[in-house]
mmCIF file of C-alpha atoms and ligand atoms in Angstrom:
data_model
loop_
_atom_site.group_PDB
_atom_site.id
_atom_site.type_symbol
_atom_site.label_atom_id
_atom_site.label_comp_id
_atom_site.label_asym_id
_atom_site.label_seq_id
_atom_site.Cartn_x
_atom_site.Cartn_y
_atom_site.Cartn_z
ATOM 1 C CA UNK L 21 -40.723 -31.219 -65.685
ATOM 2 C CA UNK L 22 -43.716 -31.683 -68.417
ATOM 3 C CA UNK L 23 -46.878 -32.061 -66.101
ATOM 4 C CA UNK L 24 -47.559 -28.999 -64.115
ATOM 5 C CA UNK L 25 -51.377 -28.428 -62.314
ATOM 6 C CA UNK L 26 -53.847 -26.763 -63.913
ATOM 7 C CA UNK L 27 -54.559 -23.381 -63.348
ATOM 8 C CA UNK L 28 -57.892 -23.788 -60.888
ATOM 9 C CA UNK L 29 -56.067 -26.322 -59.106
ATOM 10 C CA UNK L 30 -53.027 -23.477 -58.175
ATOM 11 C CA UNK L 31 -55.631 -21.060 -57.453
ATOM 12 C CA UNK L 32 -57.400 -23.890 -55.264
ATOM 13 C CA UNK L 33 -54.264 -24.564 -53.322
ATOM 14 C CA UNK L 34 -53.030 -21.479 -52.869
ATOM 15 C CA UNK L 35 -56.635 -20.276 -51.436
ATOM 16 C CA UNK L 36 -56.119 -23.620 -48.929
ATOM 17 C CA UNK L 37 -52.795 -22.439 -48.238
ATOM 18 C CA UNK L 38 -53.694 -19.215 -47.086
ATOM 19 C CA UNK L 39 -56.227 -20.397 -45.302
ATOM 20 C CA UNK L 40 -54.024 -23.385 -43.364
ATOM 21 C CA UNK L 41 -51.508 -20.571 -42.524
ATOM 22 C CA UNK L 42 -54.209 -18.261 -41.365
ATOM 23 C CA UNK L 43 -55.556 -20.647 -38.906
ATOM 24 C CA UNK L 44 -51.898 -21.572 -37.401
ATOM 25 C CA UNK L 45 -51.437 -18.149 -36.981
ATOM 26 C CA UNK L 46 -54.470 -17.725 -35.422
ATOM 27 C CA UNK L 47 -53.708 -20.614 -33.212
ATOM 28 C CA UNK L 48 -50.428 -19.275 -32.216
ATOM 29 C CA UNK L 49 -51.517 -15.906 -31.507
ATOM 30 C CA UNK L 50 -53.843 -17.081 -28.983
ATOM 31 C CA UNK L 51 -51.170 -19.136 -27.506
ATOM 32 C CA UNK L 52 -48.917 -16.707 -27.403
ATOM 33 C CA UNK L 53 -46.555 -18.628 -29.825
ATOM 34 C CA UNK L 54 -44.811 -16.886 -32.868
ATOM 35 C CA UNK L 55 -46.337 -18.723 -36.332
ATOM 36 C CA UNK L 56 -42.386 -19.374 -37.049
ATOM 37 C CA UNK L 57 -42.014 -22.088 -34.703
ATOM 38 C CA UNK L 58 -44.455 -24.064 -36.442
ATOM 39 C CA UNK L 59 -43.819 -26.188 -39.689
ATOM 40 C CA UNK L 60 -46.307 -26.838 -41.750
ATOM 41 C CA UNK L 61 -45.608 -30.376 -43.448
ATOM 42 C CA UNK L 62 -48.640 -30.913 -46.136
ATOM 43 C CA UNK L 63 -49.467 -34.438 -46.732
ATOM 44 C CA UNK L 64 -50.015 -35.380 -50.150
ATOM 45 C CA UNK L 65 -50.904 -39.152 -49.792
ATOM 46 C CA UNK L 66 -53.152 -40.098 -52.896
ATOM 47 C CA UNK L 67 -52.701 -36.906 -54.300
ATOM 48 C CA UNK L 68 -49.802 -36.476 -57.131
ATOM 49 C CA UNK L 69 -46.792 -35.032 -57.540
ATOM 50 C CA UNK L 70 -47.977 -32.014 -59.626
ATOM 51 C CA UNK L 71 -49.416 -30.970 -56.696
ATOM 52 C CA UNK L 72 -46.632 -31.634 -54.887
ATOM 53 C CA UNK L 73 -44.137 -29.001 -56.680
ATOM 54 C CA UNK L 74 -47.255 -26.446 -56.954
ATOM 55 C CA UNK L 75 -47.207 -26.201 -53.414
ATOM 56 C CA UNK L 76 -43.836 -26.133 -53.268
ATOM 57 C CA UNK L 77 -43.982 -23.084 -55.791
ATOM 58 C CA UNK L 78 -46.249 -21.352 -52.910
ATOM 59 C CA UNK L 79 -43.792 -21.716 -50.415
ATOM 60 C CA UNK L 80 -44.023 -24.927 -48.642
ATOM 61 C CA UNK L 81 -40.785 -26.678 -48.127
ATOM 62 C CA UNK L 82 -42.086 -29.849 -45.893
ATOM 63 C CA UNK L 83 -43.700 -32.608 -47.955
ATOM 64 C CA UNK L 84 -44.982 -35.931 -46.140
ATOM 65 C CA UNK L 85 -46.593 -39.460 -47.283
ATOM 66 C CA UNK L 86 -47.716 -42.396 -45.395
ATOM 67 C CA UNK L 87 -46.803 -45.064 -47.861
ATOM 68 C CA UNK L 88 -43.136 -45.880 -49.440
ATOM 69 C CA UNK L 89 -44.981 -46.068 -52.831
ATOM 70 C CA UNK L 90 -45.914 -43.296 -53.270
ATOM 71 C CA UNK L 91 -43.083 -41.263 -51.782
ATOM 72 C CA UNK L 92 -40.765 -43.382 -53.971
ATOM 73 C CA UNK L 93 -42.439 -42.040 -57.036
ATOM 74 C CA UNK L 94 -43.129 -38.878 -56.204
ATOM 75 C CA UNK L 95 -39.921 -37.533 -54.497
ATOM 76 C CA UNK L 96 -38.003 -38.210 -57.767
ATOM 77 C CA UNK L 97 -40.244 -36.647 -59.744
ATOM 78 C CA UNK L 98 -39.935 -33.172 -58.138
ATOM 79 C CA UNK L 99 -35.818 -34.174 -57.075
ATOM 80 C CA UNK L 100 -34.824 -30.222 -58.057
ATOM 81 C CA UNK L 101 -37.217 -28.699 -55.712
ATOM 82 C CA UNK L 102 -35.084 -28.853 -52.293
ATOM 83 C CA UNK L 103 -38.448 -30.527 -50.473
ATOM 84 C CA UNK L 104 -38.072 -31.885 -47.115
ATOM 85 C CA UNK L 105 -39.919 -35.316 -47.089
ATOM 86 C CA UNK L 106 -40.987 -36.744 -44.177
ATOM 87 C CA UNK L 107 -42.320 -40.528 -43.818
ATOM 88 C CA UNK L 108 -45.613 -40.256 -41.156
ATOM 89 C CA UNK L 109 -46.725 -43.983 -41.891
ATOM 90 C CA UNK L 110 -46.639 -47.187 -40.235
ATOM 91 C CA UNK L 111 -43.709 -48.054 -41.603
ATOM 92 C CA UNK L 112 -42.436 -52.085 -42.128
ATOM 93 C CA UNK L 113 -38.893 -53.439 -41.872
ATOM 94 C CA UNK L 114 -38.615 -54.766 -45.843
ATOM 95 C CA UNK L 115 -39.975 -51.235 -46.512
ATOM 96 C CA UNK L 116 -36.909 -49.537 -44.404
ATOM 97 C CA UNK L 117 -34.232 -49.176 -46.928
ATOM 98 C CA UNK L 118 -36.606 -47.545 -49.948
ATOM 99 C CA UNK L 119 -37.919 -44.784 -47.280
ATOM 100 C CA UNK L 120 -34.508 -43.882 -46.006
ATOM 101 C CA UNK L 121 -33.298 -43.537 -49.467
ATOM 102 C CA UNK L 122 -36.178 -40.931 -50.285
ATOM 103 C CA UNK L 123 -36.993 -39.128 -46.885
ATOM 104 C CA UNK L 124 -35.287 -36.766 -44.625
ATOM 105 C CA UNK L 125 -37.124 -37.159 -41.612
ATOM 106 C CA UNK L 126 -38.934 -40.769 -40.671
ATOM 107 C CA UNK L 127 -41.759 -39.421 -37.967
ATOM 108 C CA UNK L 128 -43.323 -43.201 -37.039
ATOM 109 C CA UNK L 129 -40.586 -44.552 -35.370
ATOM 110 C CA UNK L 130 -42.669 -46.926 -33.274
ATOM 111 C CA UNK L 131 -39.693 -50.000 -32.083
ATOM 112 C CA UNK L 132 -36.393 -51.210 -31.786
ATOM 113 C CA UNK L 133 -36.108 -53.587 -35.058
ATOM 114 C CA UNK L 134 -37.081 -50.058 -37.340
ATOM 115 C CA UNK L 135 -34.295 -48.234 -35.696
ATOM 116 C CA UNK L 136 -32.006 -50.745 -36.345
ATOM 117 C CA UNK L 137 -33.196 -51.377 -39.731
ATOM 118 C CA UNK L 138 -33.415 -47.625 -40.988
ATOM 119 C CA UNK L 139 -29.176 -47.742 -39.537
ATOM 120 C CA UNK L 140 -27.991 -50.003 -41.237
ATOM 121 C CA UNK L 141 -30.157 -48.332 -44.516
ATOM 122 C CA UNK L 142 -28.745 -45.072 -43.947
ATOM 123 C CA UNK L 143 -25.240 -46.195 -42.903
ATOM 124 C CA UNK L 144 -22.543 -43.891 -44.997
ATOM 125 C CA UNK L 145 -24.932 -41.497 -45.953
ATOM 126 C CA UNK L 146 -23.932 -37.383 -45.722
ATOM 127 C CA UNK L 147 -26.576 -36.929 -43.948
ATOM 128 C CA UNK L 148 -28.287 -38.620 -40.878
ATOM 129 C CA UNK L 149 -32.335 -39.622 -41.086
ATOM 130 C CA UNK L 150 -34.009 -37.245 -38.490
ATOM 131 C CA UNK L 151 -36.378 -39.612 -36.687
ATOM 132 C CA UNK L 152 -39.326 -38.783 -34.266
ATOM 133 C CA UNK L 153 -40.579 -41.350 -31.590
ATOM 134 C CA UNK L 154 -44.472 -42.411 -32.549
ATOM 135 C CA UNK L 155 -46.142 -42.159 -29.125
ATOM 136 C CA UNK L 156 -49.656 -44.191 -29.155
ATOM 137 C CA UNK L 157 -51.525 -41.514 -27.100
ATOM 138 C CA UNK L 158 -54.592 -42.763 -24.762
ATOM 139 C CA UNK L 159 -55.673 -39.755 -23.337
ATOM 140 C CA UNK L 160 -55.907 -41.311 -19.635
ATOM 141 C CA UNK L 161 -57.765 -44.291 -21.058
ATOM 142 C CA UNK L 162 -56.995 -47.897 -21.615
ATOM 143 C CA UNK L 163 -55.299 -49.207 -24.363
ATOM 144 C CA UNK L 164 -57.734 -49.953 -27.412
ATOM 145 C CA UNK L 165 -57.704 -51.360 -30.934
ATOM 146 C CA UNK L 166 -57.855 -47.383 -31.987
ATOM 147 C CA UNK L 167 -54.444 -47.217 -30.163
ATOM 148 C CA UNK L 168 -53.252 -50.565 -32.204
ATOM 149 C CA UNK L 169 -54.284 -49.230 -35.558
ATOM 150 C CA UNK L 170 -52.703 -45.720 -34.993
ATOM 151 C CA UNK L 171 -49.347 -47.087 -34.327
ATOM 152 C CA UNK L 172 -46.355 -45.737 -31.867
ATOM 153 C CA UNK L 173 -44.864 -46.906 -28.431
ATOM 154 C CA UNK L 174 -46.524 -46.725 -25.501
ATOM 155 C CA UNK L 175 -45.463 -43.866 -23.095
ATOM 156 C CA UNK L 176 -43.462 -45.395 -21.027
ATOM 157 C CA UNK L 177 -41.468 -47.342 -23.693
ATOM 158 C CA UNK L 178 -40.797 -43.827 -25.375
ATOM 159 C CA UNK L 179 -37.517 -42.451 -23.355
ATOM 160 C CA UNK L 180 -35.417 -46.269 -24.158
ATOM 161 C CA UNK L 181 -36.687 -46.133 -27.912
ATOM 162 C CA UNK L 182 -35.039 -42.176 -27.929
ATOM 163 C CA UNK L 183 -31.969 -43.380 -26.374
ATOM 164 C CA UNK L 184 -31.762 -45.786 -29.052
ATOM 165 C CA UNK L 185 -32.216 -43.762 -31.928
ATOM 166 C CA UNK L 186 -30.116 -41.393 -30.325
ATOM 167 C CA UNK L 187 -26.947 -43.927 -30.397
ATOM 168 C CA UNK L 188 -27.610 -45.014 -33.560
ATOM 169 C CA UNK L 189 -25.356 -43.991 -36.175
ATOM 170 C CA UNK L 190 -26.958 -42.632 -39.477
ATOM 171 C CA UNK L 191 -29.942 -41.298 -37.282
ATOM 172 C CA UNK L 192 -30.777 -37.906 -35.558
ATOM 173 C CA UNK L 193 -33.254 -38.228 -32.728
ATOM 174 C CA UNK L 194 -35.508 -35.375 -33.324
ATOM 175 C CA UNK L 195 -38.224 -35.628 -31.298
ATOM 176 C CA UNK L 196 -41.653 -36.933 -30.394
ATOM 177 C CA UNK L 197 -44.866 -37.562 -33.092
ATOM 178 C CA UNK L 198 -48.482 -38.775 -32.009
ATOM 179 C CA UNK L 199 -51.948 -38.930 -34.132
ATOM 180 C CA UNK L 200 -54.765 -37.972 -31.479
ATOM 181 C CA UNK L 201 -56.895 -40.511 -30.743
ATOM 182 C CA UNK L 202 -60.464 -40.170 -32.371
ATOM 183 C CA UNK L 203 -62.156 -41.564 -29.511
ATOM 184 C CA UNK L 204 -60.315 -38.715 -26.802
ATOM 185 C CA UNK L 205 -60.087 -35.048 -26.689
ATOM 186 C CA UNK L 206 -57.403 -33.737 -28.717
ATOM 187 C CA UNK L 207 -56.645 -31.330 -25.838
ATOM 188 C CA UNK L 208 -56.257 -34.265 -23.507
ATOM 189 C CA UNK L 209 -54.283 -36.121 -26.023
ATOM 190 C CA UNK L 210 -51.676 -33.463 -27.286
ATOM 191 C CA UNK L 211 -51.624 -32.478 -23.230
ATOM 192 C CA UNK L 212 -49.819 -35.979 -22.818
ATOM 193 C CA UNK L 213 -47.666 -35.901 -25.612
ATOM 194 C CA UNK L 214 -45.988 -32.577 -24.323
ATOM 195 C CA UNK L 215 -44.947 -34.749 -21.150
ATOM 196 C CA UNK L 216 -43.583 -37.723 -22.886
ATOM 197 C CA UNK L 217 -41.983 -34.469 -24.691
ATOM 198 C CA UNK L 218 -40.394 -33.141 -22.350
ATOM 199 C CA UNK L 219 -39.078 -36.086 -20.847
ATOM 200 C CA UNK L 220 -37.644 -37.051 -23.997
ATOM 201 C CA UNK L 221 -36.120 -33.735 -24.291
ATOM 202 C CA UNK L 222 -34.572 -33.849 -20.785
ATOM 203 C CA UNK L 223 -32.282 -36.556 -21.647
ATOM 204 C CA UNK L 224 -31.825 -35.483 -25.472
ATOM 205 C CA UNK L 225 -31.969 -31.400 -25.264
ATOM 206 C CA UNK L 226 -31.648 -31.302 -28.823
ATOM 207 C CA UNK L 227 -34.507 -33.298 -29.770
ATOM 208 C CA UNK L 228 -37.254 -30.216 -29.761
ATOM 209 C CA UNK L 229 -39.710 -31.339 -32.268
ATOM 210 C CA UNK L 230 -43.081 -32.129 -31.516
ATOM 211 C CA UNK L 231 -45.050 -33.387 -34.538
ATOM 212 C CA UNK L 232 -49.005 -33.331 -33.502
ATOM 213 C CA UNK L 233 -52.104 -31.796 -35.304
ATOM 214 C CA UNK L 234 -53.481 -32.694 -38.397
ATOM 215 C CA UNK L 235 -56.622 -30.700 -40.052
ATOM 216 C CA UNK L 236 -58.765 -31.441 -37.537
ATOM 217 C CA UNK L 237 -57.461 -30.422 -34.611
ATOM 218 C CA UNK L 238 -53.860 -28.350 -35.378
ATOM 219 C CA UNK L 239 -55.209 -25.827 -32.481
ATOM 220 C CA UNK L 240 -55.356 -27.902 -29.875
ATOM 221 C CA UNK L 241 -52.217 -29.459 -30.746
ATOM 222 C CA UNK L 242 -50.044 -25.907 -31.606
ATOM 223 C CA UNK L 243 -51.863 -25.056 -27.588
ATOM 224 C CA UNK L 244 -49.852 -27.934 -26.432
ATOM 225 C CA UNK L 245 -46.374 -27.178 -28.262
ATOM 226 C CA UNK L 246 -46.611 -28.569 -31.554
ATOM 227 C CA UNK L 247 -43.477 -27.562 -33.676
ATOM 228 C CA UNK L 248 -44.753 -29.513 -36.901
ATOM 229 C CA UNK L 249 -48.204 -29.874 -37.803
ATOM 230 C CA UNK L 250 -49.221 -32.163 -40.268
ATOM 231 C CA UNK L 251 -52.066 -30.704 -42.508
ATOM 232 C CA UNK L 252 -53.605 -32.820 -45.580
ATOM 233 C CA UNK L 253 -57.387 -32.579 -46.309
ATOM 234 C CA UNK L 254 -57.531 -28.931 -45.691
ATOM 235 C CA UNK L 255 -54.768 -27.660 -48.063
ATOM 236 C CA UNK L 256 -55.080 -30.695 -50.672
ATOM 237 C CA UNK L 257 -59.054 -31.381 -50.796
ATOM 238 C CA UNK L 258 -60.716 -34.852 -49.372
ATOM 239 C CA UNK L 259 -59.085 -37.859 -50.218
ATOM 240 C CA UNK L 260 -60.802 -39.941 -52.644
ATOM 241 C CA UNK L 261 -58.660 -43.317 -52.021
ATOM 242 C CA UNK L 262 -58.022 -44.934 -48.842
ATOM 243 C CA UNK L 263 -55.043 -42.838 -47.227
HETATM 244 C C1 LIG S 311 -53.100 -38.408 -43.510
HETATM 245 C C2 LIG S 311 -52.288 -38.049 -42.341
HETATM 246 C C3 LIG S 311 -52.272 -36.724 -41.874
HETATM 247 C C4 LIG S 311 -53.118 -35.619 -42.477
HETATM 248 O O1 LIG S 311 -54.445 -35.825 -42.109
HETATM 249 P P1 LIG S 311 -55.608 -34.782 -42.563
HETATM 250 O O2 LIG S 311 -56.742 -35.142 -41.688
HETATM 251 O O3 LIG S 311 -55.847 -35.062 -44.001
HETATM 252 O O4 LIG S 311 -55.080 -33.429 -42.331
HETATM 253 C C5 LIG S 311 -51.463 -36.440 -40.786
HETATM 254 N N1 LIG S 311 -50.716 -37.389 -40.188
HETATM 255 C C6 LIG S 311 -50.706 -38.661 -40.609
HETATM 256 C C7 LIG S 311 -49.862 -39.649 -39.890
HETATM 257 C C8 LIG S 311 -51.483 -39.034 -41.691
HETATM 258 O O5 LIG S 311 -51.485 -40.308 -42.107
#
């Protein structure tokens, strides 16, 4: 590899790092969780892959991106690194193939024609595609354009879009995945998710994950069983372009 990051950005990530970990620690404590049931999957969207393999470097092994651009050129670029990629974007059909190609675990799952079009991409690979269910959250409240633009199933369309991935070969039903709704309390929010959880995981035991929390609100979610929380601005820096 020629590019590597500069020296004050390695000294600005690993600062973030410390303090990302601190704060799921500290969330776990006060849940009474232990820190090592939670991933931490840092989302690089916009940012590059230098940045990538220099957190890697520190210790993180879980990698996502939002778009199949960027993932495409930057999981190549840091190939040797054993990084786990996961795909947390609102993901199209045409796009399908190229993500399950590059990612080990596709977290947006959001309907039937994805499922069947990440099979038939990852038919006769070694390994299966871990998928999560995207459950739109509404926190008790009607369904909203802030619902629409976040993506996942409804609730109640969650347990037959599980089943599905789960008899789908090439894919691994891993569990549930949810963005909080800005307009509802995170607490509220990640409360419901744990229920379409567990329902989920009382027809598919194996299917424990439970992807919620991002910056802004990982306590809340790690309160409410998060096993994956997805962290960008705080370990990374604000995002310049739209991400
Ligand atoms: C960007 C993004 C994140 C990270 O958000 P931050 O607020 O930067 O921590 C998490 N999940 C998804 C689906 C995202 O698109």
């Amino acid at each position: 590899m020629t590019d590597v990051a500069s020296a004050s950005r390695l000294v600005e990530l690993q600062a973030n790092l410390i303090a990302v970990r601190r704060s799921i620690a500290t969330a776990c404590a006060a849940a009474g969780r232990d820190p090592a049931e939670v991933t931490l999957v840092a989302v690089t969207k916009t940012f590059p892959a230098t940045d990538v393999s220099a957190l890697a470097g520190l210790g993180v092994t879980d990698i996502g991106e939002n778009r199949d651009g960027e993932l495409r050129a930057k999981a190549p670029a840091v190939a040797d690194l054993g990084i786990h990629w996961h795909f947390v974007g609102q993901l199209q059909s045409n796009k399908a193939r190229s993500v399950a190609a590059h990612a080990d675990v596709v977290q947006s799952v959001d309907r039937a024609s994805l499922v069947t079009a990440l099979a038939k991409a990852r038919a006769g690979a070694d390994r299966p595609l871990r998928c999560l269910v995207q459950v739109a959250l509404s926190g008790g409240r009607a369904v909203d354009r802030g619902r629409a633009r976040r993506g996942g199933m409804a609730p109640a369309g969650v347990p037959a879009l599980a089943e599905l991935v789960a008899g789908s070969s090439g894919l691994e039903l891993a569990g549930v995945m949810a963005v909080a709704p800005l307009e509802v309390d995170a607490d509220q929010a990640f409360a419901e998710l744990a229920r379409v959880a567990d329902r989920v995981r009382a027809d598919h035991p194996s299917a424990t994950w439970v992807s919620a929390g991002m910056s802004a609100d990982l306590e809340a979610a790690i309160r409410h069983g998060a096993t994956h929380v997805r962290v960008g601005r705080a370990l990374l820096g604000q995002r310049l372009a739209a991400g």
